[in-house]
Amino acid sequence: MSTSPAGAQVVGRLAAVLRTVSTSMPQGITTTEAARQAGLPRPTVHRLLTALVAEGFCDHDNATGHWLLGPELYLMGAVAAERYDISELARVHVAALAEATGESAFLSARRGDETVCLLRQDGAFPIRSFVLYEGRRFPLGVASAGIAILAFLPEDSVEKYLQTHDLVPEYGQAHSAPALREKVAETRMLGYSVNPGLIVEGSWGMGAAVFDATGQPAWALSLTGIQSRFEEARRKELGQMLLHHAHELSTQLRRSPERSPGNRAISFAGFGRLPVGSGESVHG
């Protein structure tokens, strides 16, 4: 017998549907595709989307049949941003990385067992990778931001995540639990992560975790580009840039009163003195 509160299943389904719509922006998504991504029956998804439109959480484009995020979410997001959004602080670091390297630079946030891209800034180099863009979600351990964040979670949280998530069917053997353990170890040693074309062949990425005031890896700065731009000698240079900006941003967040509930110090590889985490579960 289920011990979930009444209505919890409906809330979970609504959340799943909203996430599928959010990852489809700005073009929107069809009912069929939303159902496939959410893993729900099409009639159920259509009923949920219709209800969300009635409350202003979604819009429906009658011309294309696509569903889009609605104005109510914008209003709520603007309020929530006062507490959670670090985009204004991070924007200068993302822009500096793009300008200094010529590559595309990003800020991603951890959301549960996923990362969500919040900011993208393209550099001057004309050939770009479009694997990552605003709103794109990946599981932890996938893409450079997800590897960087996973690597600096507490060891028991990393193991729990690897034992309960099978990424191989969608992302291949390079994302098996043994392979990710190796990536975690490599990232901890270097201080930054390297994604050698594991999602799209020829599209490389590198990332560095950004820590909140409790020492948890809550965000990541990353760079993506074509393989020839990520040769070994340059990777070291790019890695040091990422670590510098990740450290600076972590320090700013630690000093920001509205985002600093506390702060004890611990030394992380490549970061110097940073706040220590509370050991929050990866499923928290």
Short mmCIF file of C-alpha atoms in Angstrom, two decimals:
data_model
loop_
_atom_site.label_atom_id
_atom_site.label_comp_id
_atom_site.label_asym_id
_atom_site.label_seq_id
_atom_site.Cartn_x
_atom_site.Cartn_y
_atom_site.Cartn_z
CA MET A 1 0.00 0.00 0.00
CA SER A 2 1.37 3.43 -0.96
CA THR A 3 2.33 5.81 1.82
CA SER A 4 2.47 8.84 -0.48
CA PRO A 5 0.20 11.77 0.43
CA ALA A 6 -3.05 12.07 -1.51
CA GLY A 7 -2.43 13.86 -4.78
CA ALA A 8 1.36 13.27 -4.72
CA GLN A 9 1.18 11.23 -7.92
CA VAL A 10 -0.67 14.03 -9.71
CA VAL A 11 1.87 16.60 -8.52
CA GLY A 12 4.72 14.37 -9.72
CA ARG A 13 3.10 14.01 -13.13
CA LEU A 14 2.50 17.75 -13.40
CA ALA A 15 6.13 18.40 -12.52
CA ALA A 16 7.33 15.89 -15.13
CA VAL A 17 5.18 17.48 -17.82
CA LEU A 18 6.33 21.00 -16.93
CA ARG A 19 9.96 19.89 -17.16
CA THR A 20 9.43 18.49 -20.64
CA VAL A 21 7.88 21.78 -21.73
CA SER A 22 10.72 23.79 -20.17
CA THR A 23 13.40 21.81 -22.04
CA SER A 24 11.64 22.44 -25.35
CA MET A 25 11.76 26.23 -25.18
CA PRO A 26 11.56 28.44 -27.12
CA GLN A 27 9.89 26.41 -29.89
CA GLY A 28 7.59 24.42 -27.60
CA ILE A 29 6.62 20.76 -27.70
CA THR A 30 3.83 18.58 -29.06
CA THR A 31 1.57 16.47 -26.86
CA THR A 32 3.02 13.27 -28.30
CA GLU A 33 6.61 14.28 -27.65
CA ALA A 34 5.80 15.55 -24.16
CA ALA A 35 4.18 12.20 -23.37
CA ARG A 36 7.21 10.30 -24.66
CA GLN A 37 9.67 12.36 -22.65
CA ALA A 38 7.58 12.29 -19.48
CA GLY A 39 6.89 8.56 -19.80
CA LEU A 40 3.14 9.08 -19.46
CA PRO A 41 0.11 8.17 -21.60
CA ARG A 42 -0.72 10.78 -24.23
CA PRO A 43 -4.32 11.38 -23.00
CA THR A 44 -3.01 11.96 -19.47
CA VAL A 45 -0.43 14.47 -20.68
CA HIS A 46 -3.02 16.30 -22.77
CA ARG A 47 -5.35 16.62 -19.75
CA LEU A 48 -2.51 17.89 -17.55
CA LEU A 49 -1.34 20.42 -20.14
CA THR A 50 -4.88 21.68 -20.62
CA ALA A 51 -5.22 22.16 -16.86
CA LEU A 52 -1.87 23.98 -16.75
CA VAL A 53 -3.03 26.33 -19.53
CA ALA A 54 -6.18 27.14 -17.54
CA GLU A 55 -4.00 28.19 -14.58
CA GLY A 56 -1.54 30.19 -16.69
CA PHE A 57 1.40 27.81 -16.21
CA CYS A 58 1.45 26.83 -19.90
CA ASP A 59 0.37 28.32 -23.22
CA HIS A 60 -0.90 26.50 -26.31
CA ASP A 61 -0.04 27.64 -29.82
CA ASN A 62 -3.08 26.66 -31.86
CA ALA A 63 -1.24 27.21 -35.15
CA THR A 64 1.55 24.71 -34.42
CA GLY A 65 -0.08 22.60 -31.74
CA HIS A 66 2.92 23.23 -29.48
CA TRP A 67 2.79 23.77 -25.73
CA LEU A 68 4.96 26.46 -24.15
CA LEU A 69 5.64 27.81 -20.67
CA GLY A 70 3.06 30.34 -19.50
CA PRO A 71 3.13 33.77 -17.83
CA GLU A 72 2.41 32.49 -14.33
CA LEU A 73 5.73 30.64 -14.32
CA TYR A 74 7.51 33.82 -15.36
CA LEU A 75 6.00 35.70 -12.44
CA MET A 76 6.84 32.94 -9.97
CA GLY A 77 10.32 32.64 -11.41
CA ALA A 78 10.97 36.33 -10.94
CA VAL A 79 10.10 35.99 -7.26
CA ALA A 80 12.12 32.79 -6.79
CA ALA A 81 15.13 34.34 -8.52
CA GLU A 82 15.57 36.67 -5.58
CA ARG A 83 16.59 33.65 -3.53
CA TYR A 84 18.02 31.12 -5.95
CA ASP A 85 19.28 32.84 -9.08
CA ILE A 86 23.00 33.54 -9.24
CA SER A 87 22.94 34.56 -12.91
CA GLU A 88 23.85 38.19 -12.32
CA LEU A 89 26.87 37.24 -10.23
CA ALA A 90 27.86 34.49 -12.67
CA ARG A 91 27.33 36.43 -15.90
CA VAL A 92 30.62 38.29 -15.64
CA HIS A 93 32.53 35.01 -15.19
CA VAL A 94 30.76 33.31 -18.09
CA ALA A 95 31.47 36.31 -20.33
CA ALA A 96 35.12 36.44 -19.24
CA LEU A 97 35.62 32.75 -20.01
CA ALA A 98 34.05 33.11 -23.46
CA GLU A 99 36.17 36.17 -24.26
CA ALA A 100 39.44 34.72 -22.99
CA THR A 101 39.07 31.32 -24.65
CA GLY A 102 36.98 31.96 -27.76
CA GLU A 103 34.82 28.95 -26.82
CA SER A 104 31.20 28.77 -25.66
CA ALA A 105 30.95 29.25 -21.89
CA PHE A 106 28.11 28.21 -19.59
CA LEU A 107 26.64 28.28 -16.12
CA SER A 108 24.68 25.18 -15.10
CA ALA A 109 22.79 24.55 -11.85
CA ARG A 110 22.27 21.29 -10.01
CA ARG A 111 18.59 20.43 -9.66
CA GLY A 112 18.18 17.15 -7.82
CA ASP A 113 19.89 14.46 -9.89
CA GLU A 114 20.22 16.68 -12.96
CA THR A 115 22.01 19.78 -14.16
CA VAL A 116 20.18 22.58 -15.97
CA CYS A 117 21.97 25.10 -18.19
CA LEU A 118 21.15 28.67 -17.09
CA LEU A 119 23.53 30.84 -19.11
CA ARG A 120 25.38 30.57 -22.43
CA GLN A 121 27.90 33.00 -23.90
CA ASP A 122 29.59 32.25 -27.22
CA GLY A 123 33.20 33.21 -27.81
CA ALA A 124 34.82 34.52 -30.98
CA PHE A 125 35.81 31.17 -32.48
CA PRO A 126 33.37 30.63 -35.39
CA ILE A 127 32.86 26.85 -35.05
CA ARG A 128 30.64 26.03 -32.07
CA SER A 129 29.03 23.10 -30.34
CA PHE A 130 25.30 23.26 -29.64
CA VAL A 131 25.06 20.24 -27.36
CA LEU A 132 24.41 22.59 -24.42
CA TYR A 133 22.03 25.55 -24.37
CA GLU A 134 19.81 27.40 -21.89
CA GLY A 135 17.23 25.05 -20.41
CA ARG A 136 19.06 21.86 -21.47
CA ARG A 137 19.05 19.20 -18.78
CA PHE A 138 21.43 16.30 -18.28
CA PRO A 139 21.70 13.70 -15.52
CA LEU A 140 24.57 14.14 -13.07
CA GLY A 141 27.67 12.51 -14.55
CA VAL A 142 26.71 13.50 -18.10
CA ALA A 143 28.44 16.47 -19.78
CA SER A 144 31.29 18.36 -18.13
CA ALA A 145 29.07 20.30 -15.70
CA GLY A 146 27.36 17.13 -14.47
CA ILE A 147 30.68 15.33 -14.04
CA ALA A 148 32.18 18.26 -12.12
CA ILE A 149 29.23 18.47 -9.74
CA LEU A 150 29.00 14.71 -9.19
CA ALA A 151 32.72 14.46 -8.43
CA PHE A 152 32.56 16.86 -5.49
CA LEU A 153 29.49 15.40 -3.81
CA PRO A 154 30.13 13.34 -0.64
CA GLU A 155 31.43 9.85 -1.44
CA ASP A 156 28.35 8.05 -0.12
CA SER A 157 26.11 10.26 -2.25
CA VAL A 158 28.18 9.51 -5.35
CA GLU A 159 27.94 5.76 -4.73
CA LYS A 160 24.22 5.90 -4.05
CA TYR A 161 23.69 7.79 -7.29
CA LEU A 162 25.79 5.38 -9.37
CA GLN A 163 24.01 2.37 -7.90
CA THR A 164 20.52 3.73 -8.62
CA HIS A 165 20.98 5.35 -12.03
CA ASP A 166 21.66 3.45 -15.25
CA LEU A 167 22.82 5.97 -17.84
CA VAL A 168 24.10 3.39 -20.34
CA PRO A 169 20.88 2.88 -22.38
CA GLU A 170 20.69 6.58 -23.28
CA TYR A 171 24.32 7.73 -23.09
CA GLY A 172 26.43 4.63 -23.77
CA GLN A 173 29.09 2.60 -21.98
CA ALA A 174 31.21 5.70 -21.34
CA HIS A 175 28.57 6.52 -18.69
CA SER A 176 28.51 3.14 -16.94
CA ALA A 177 29.09 3.16 -13.18
CA PRO A 178 32.74 1.97 -13.46
CA ALA A 179 33.48 4.54 -16.17
CA LEU A 180 31.93 7.34 -14.12
CA ARG A 181 33.91 6.31 -11.05
CA GLU A 182 37.04 6.81 -13.15
CA LYS A 183 35.80 10.23 -14.31
CA VAL A 184 35.04 11.20 -10.71
CA ALA A 185 38.55 10.21 -9.63
CA GLU A 186 40.10 12.09 -12.56
CA THR A 187 38.05 15.20 -11.83
CA ARG A 188 39.00 15.18 -8.16
CA MET A 189 42.67 14.86 -9.11
CA LEU A 190 42.59 17.68 -11.68
CA GLY A 191 40.03 19.87 -9.92
CA TYR A 192 38.08 20.17 -13.18
CA SER A 193 36.22 17.72 -15.44
CA VAL A 194 36.94 16.80 -19.05
CA ASN A 195 34.27 15.45 -21.40
CA PRO A 196 36.15 14.07 -24.44
CA GLY A 197 33.25 13.94 -26.89
CA LEU A 198 31.22 11.49 -24.80
CA ILE A 199 27.83 12.92 -25.84
CA VAL A 200 28.53 13.99 -29.42
CA GLU A 201 31.70 12.85 -31.15
CA GLY A 202 34.10 15.74 -31.68
CA SER A 203 32.34 18.03 -29.18
CA TRP A 204 34.52 18.41 -26.09
CA GLY A 205 33.76 20.10 -22.81
CA MET A 206 35.41 21.02 -19.53
CA GLY A 207 33.78 22.07 -16.26
CA ALA A 208 34.51 23.25 -12.73
CA ALA A 209 32.14 23.04 -9.78
CA VAL A 210 30.89 26.15 -8.01
CA PHE A 211 30.14 25.70 -4.31
CA ASP A 212 27.37 27.20 -2.24
CA ALA A 213 27.84 28.56 1.28
CA THR A 214 27.48 25.08 2.82
CA GLY A 215 30.20 23.63 0.61
CA GLN A 216 27.88 21.72 -1.72
CA PRO A 217 28.63 21.73 -5.49
CA ALA A 218 25.46 23.51 -6.55
CA TRP A 219 26.53 24.94 -9.92
CA ALA A 220 29.25 24.54 -12.54
CA LEU A 221 31.03 26.74 -15.04
CA SER A 222 31.92 24.98 -18.28
CA LEU A 223 33.37 25.40 -21.76
CA THR A 224 32.54 23.50 -24.95
CA GLY A 225 34.10 23.42 -28.39
CA ILE A 226 35.50 21.19 -31.12
CA GLN A 227 38.10 18.54 -30.32
CA SER A 228 41.02 20.29 -32.02
CA ARG A 229 40.63 23.21 -29.60
CA PHE A 230 41.04 20.95 -26.57
CA GLU A 231 44.49 19.45 -27.02
CA GLU A 232 46.32 18.42 -23.84
CA ALA A 233 48.50 21.53 -23.44
CA ARG A 234 45.53 23.86 -23.88
CA ARG A 235 43.32 21.79 -21.57
CA LYS A 236 45.62 22.64 -18.68
CA GLU A 237 45.30 26.34 -19.50
CA LEU A 238 41.52 26.13 -19.86
CA GLY A 239 41.26 24.12 -16.65
CA GLN A 240 43.11 26.77 -14.67
CA MET A 241 40.82 29.47 -16.08
CA LEU A 242 37.76 27.48 -15.08
CA LEU A 243 39.11 26.86 -11.59
CA HIS A 244 39.96 30.54 -11.16
CA HIS A 245 36.48 31.73 -12.10
CA ALA A 246 34.75 28.93 -10.17
CA HIS A 247 36.76 29.85 -7.09
CA GLU A 248 35.98 33.56 -7.48
CA LEU A 249 32.27 32.89 -7.94
CA SER A 250 32.18 30.47 -4.98
CA THR A 251 33.86 33.13 -2.85
CA GLN A 252 31.36 35.78 -3.96
CA LEU A 253 28.47 33.46 -3.09
CA ARG A 254 29.97 32.71 0.30
CA ARG A 255 30.10 36.45 1.02
CA SER A 256 26.62 37.15 -0.33
CA PRO A 257 24.34 37.56 2.74
CA GLU A 258 21.15 36.29 1.09
CA ARG A 259 22.88 33.09 -0.05
CA SER A 260 25.16 32.46 2.92
CA PRO A 261 23.40 30.59 5.74
CA GLY A 262 26.73 29.54 7.14
CA ASN A 263 30.29 28.81 6.22
CA ARG A 264 32.99 26.52 7.51
CA ALA A 265 36.16 26.04 5.51
CA ILE A 266 37.63 22.99 3.85
CA SER A 267 40.26 22.59 1.14
CA PHE A 268 39.11 21.24 -2.24
CA ALA A 269 41.55 20.21 -4.97
CA GLY A 270 42.31 23.20 -7.14
CA PHE A 271 40.09 25.60 -5.21
CA GLY A 272 42.04 26.54 -2.07
CA ARG A 273 39.84 27.20 0.96
CA LEU A 274 36.15 26.67 0.36
CA PRO A 275 33.12 26.05 2.61
CA VAL A 276 32.41 22.50 3.74
CA GLY A 277 29.20 20.68 2.88
CA SER A 278 26.63 19.15 5.12
CA GLY A 279 26.68 15.76 3.38
CA GLU A 280 23.28 16.31 1.72
CA SER A 281 22.08 13.25 -0.16
CA VAL A 282 22.27 13.30 -3.93
CA HIS A 283 18.53 12.64 -3.92
CA GLY A 284 17.80 15.63 -1.69
#
